[in-house]
Each structure stands twice: as C-alpha cells, then as structure tokens.
Short mmCIF file of C-alpha atoms in Angstrom, two decimals:
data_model
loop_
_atom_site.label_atom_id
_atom_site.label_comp_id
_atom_site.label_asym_id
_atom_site.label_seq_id
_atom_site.Cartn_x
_atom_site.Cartn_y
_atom_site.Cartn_z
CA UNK A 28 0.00 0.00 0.00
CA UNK A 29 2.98 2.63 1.06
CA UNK A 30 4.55 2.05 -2.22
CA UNK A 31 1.11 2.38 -4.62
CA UNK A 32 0.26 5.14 -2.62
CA UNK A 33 3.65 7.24 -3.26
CA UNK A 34 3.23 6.10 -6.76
CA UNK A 35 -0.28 7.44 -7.55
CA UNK A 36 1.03 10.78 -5.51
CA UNK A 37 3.52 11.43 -7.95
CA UNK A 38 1.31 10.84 -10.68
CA UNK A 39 -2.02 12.64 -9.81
CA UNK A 40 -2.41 16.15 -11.53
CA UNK A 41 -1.72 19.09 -10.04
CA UNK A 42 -4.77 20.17 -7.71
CA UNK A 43 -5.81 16.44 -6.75
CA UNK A 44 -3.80 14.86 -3.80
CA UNK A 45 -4.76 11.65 -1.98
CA UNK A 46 -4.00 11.54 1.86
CA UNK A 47 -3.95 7.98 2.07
CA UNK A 48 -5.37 4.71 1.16
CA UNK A 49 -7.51 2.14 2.67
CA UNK A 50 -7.97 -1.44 1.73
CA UNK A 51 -11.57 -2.79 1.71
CA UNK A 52 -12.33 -5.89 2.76
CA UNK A 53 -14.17 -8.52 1.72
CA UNK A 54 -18.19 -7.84 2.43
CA UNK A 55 -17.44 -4.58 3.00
CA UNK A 56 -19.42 -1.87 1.11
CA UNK A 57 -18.03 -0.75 -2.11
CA UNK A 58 -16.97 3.15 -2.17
CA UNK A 59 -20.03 4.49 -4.33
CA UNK A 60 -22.53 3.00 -2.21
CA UNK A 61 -20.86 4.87 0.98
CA UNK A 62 -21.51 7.84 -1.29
CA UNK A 63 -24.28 10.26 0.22
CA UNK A 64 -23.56 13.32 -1.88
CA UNK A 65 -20.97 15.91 -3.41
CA UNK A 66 -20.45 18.77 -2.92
CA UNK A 67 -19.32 21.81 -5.50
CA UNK A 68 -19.20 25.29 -5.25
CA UNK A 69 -19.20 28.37 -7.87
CA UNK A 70 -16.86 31.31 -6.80
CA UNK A 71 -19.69 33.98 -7.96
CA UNK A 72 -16.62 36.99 -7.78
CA UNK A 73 -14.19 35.05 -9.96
CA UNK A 74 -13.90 37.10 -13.56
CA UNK A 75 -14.57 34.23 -15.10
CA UNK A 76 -18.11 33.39 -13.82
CA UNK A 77 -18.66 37.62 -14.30
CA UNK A 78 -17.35 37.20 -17.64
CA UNK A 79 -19.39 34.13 -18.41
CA UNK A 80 -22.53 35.86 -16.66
CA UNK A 81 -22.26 39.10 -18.56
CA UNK A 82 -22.44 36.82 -22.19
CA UNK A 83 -25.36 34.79 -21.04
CA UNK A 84 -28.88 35.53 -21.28
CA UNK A 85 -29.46 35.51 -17.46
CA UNK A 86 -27.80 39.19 -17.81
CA UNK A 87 -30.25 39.91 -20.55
CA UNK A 88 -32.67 39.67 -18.26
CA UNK A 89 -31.38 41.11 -14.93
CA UNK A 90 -30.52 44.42 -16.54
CA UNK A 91 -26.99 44.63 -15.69
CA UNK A 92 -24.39 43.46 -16.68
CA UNK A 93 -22.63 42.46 -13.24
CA UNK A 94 -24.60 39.81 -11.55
CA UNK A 95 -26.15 40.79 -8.61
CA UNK A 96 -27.24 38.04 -5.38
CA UNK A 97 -30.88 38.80 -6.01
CA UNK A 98 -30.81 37.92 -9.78
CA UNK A 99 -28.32 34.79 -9.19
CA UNK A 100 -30.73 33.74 -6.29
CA UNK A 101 -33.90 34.29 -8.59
CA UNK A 102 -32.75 32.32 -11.57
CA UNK A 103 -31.45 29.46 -9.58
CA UNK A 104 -35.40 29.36 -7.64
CA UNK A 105 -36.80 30.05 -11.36
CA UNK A 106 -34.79 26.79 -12.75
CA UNK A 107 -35.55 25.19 -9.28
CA UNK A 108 -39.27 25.48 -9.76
CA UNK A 109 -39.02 24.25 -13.52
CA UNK A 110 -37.52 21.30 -12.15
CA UNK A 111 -39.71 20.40 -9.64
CA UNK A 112 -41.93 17.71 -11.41
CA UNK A 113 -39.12 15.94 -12.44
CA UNK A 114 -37.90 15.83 -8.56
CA UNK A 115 -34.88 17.59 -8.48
CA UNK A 116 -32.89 17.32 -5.33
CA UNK A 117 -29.65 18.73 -3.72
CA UNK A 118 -29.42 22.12 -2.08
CA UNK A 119 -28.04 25.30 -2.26
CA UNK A 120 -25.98 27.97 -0.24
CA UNK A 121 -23.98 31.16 -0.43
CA UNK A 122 -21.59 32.69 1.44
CA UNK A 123 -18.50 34.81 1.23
CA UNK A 124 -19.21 35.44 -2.98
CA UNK A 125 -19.22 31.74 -3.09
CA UNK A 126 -22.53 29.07 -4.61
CA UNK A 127 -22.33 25.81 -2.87
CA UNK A 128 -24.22 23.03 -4.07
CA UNK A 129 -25.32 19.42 -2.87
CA UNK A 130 -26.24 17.29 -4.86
CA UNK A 131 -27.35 13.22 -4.34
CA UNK A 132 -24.38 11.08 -6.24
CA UNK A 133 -24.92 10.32 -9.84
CA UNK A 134 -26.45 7.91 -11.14
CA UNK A 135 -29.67 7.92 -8.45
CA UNK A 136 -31.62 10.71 -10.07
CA UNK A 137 -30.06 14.21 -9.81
CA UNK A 138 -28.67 16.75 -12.47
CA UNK A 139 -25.03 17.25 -12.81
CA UNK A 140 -23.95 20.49 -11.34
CA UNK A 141 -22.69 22.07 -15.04
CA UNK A 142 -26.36 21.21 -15.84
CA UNK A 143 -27.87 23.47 -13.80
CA UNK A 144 -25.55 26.70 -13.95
CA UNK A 145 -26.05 26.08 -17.40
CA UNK A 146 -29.96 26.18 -17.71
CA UNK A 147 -29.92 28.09 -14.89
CA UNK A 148 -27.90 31.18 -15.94
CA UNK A 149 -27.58 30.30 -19.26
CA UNK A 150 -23.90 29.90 -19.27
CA UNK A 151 -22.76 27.21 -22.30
CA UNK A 152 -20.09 25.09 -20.88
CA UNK A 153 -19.54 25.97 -17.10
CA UNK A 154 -17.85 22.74 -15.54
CA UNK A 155 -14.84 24.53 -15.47
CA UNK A 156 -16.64 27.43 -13.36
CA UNK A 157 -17.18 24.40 -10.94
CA UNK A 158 -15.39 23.13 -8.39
CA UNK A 159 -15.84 19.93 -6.62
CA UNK A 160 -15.45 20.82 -3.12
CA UNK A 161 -16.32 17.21 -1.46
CA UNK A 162 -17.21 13.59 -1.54
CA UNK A 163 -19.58 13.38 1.31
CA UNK A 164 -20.08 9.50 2.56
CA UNK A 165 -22.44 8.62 4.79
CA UNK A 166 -22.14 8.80 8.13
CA UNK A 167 -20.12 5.60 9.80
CA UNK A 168 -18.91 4.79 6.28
CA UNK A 169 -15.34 2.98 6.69
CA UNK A 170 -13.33 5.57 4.12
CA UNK A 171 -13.84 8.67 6.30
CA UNK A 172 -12.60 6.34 9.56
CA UNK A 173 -10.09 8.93 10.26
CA UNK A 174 -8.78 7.09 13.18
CA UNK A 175 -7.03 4.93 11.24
#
C-alpha cells in the first residue's frame, strides 16, 4: 500500500492529492454506495463566472451586466421550480461570494452540477466554473474512519 500510494502521488495532476489509502475488505461496502452526496461550489466573484454571466442571457434579463445576489438567487429558484416535477434534489448555499451546491451522487436521479448553472444562468459550458469541493459519505462509512 505505502509504495502504490507514493506512486499514484507522484502521478495525480496538479490540484488532486490523496492523503492515504484504505484497503476494503471482503463484504465490505463498495466506495459508491458509501456515497451520500458531493459537494461543488461556484466562486460567484471570480472574472470568469462575471465574464461568463455578462455573455449569457441571465444578464439579458437582470438588466446589468454584473450579476447581482438577487438575480443569481432568482434564476437558480426560477430553474428550481421548472424542475420540480421531475424531482430535483440537492441544495443550495452562499456565502463569502461563493454558490455551494449538494447534490445526491450520480447515477440515483439528480442533475449534474454544469447542468444546472447552465440552464440556470444560461452559461454554455460551465464545468470549469465548478469546483468539486467534497465527496460526502455517509455517516459511519469505513473511508472517512479517520482514526485509522
């Protein structure tokens, strides 16, 4: 395990690291199924997303150019309601300029997080606007036994 592990370190790009390895056992849940959600978020302040924002229709529609809180807030509850019928699920958050999103693991029914700033602000192309932030297990789920 020490050795794989320094080997996949070295080779990971930069931005991903690993912080160790565990070995399952035999019976013991697989990794996606200890899988509860993930988390992303969407640095709202970033010239890129402004950039991006100020080219879509959302800003069209808004008035301004710049987007504001109250005109991210009221397309993301306008694409929100759209969805509803088909069930869409995860939530949503902001603080400190930042989006966060949570959103049930693909492929149980959900909408990839691209999807939605997409339809939602209609931004072509945003996953790299996007940052995954988290795999979130559930709770007592052996990979996040940090005791280890």
């Amino acid at each position: 395990p020490e050795t794989f592990l320094a080997r996949i370190k070295r080779a990971l790009p930069s931005g991903i690291r690993v912080e160790r390895l565990d070995l399952l056992e035999a019976g013991d849940p697989s990794l996606a199924s200890s899988i509860d959600g993930l988390a992303y978020s969407l640095d709202l302040k970033s010239e890129d997303f402004i950039r991006a924002w100020r080219q879509s229709s959302a800003a069209g529609e808004s008035g301004a150019g710049n987007p504001s809180l109250a005109a991210i807030k009221t397309r993301l509850a306008a694409y929100a309601k759209k969805q509803s019928s088909d069930g869409l699920s995860g939530s949503f958050a902001f603080e400190r300029g930042r989006m966060f999103l949570r959103l049930p693991p693909l492929p149980r029914k959900g909408c990839r997080p691209q999807d939605i700033i997409s339809e939602a602000f209609g931004i072509p192309g945003p996953v790299f606007l996007l940052k995954r932030d988290e795999v979130v297990l559930k709770p007592g789920s052996r990979p996040i036994d940090r005791a280890g």
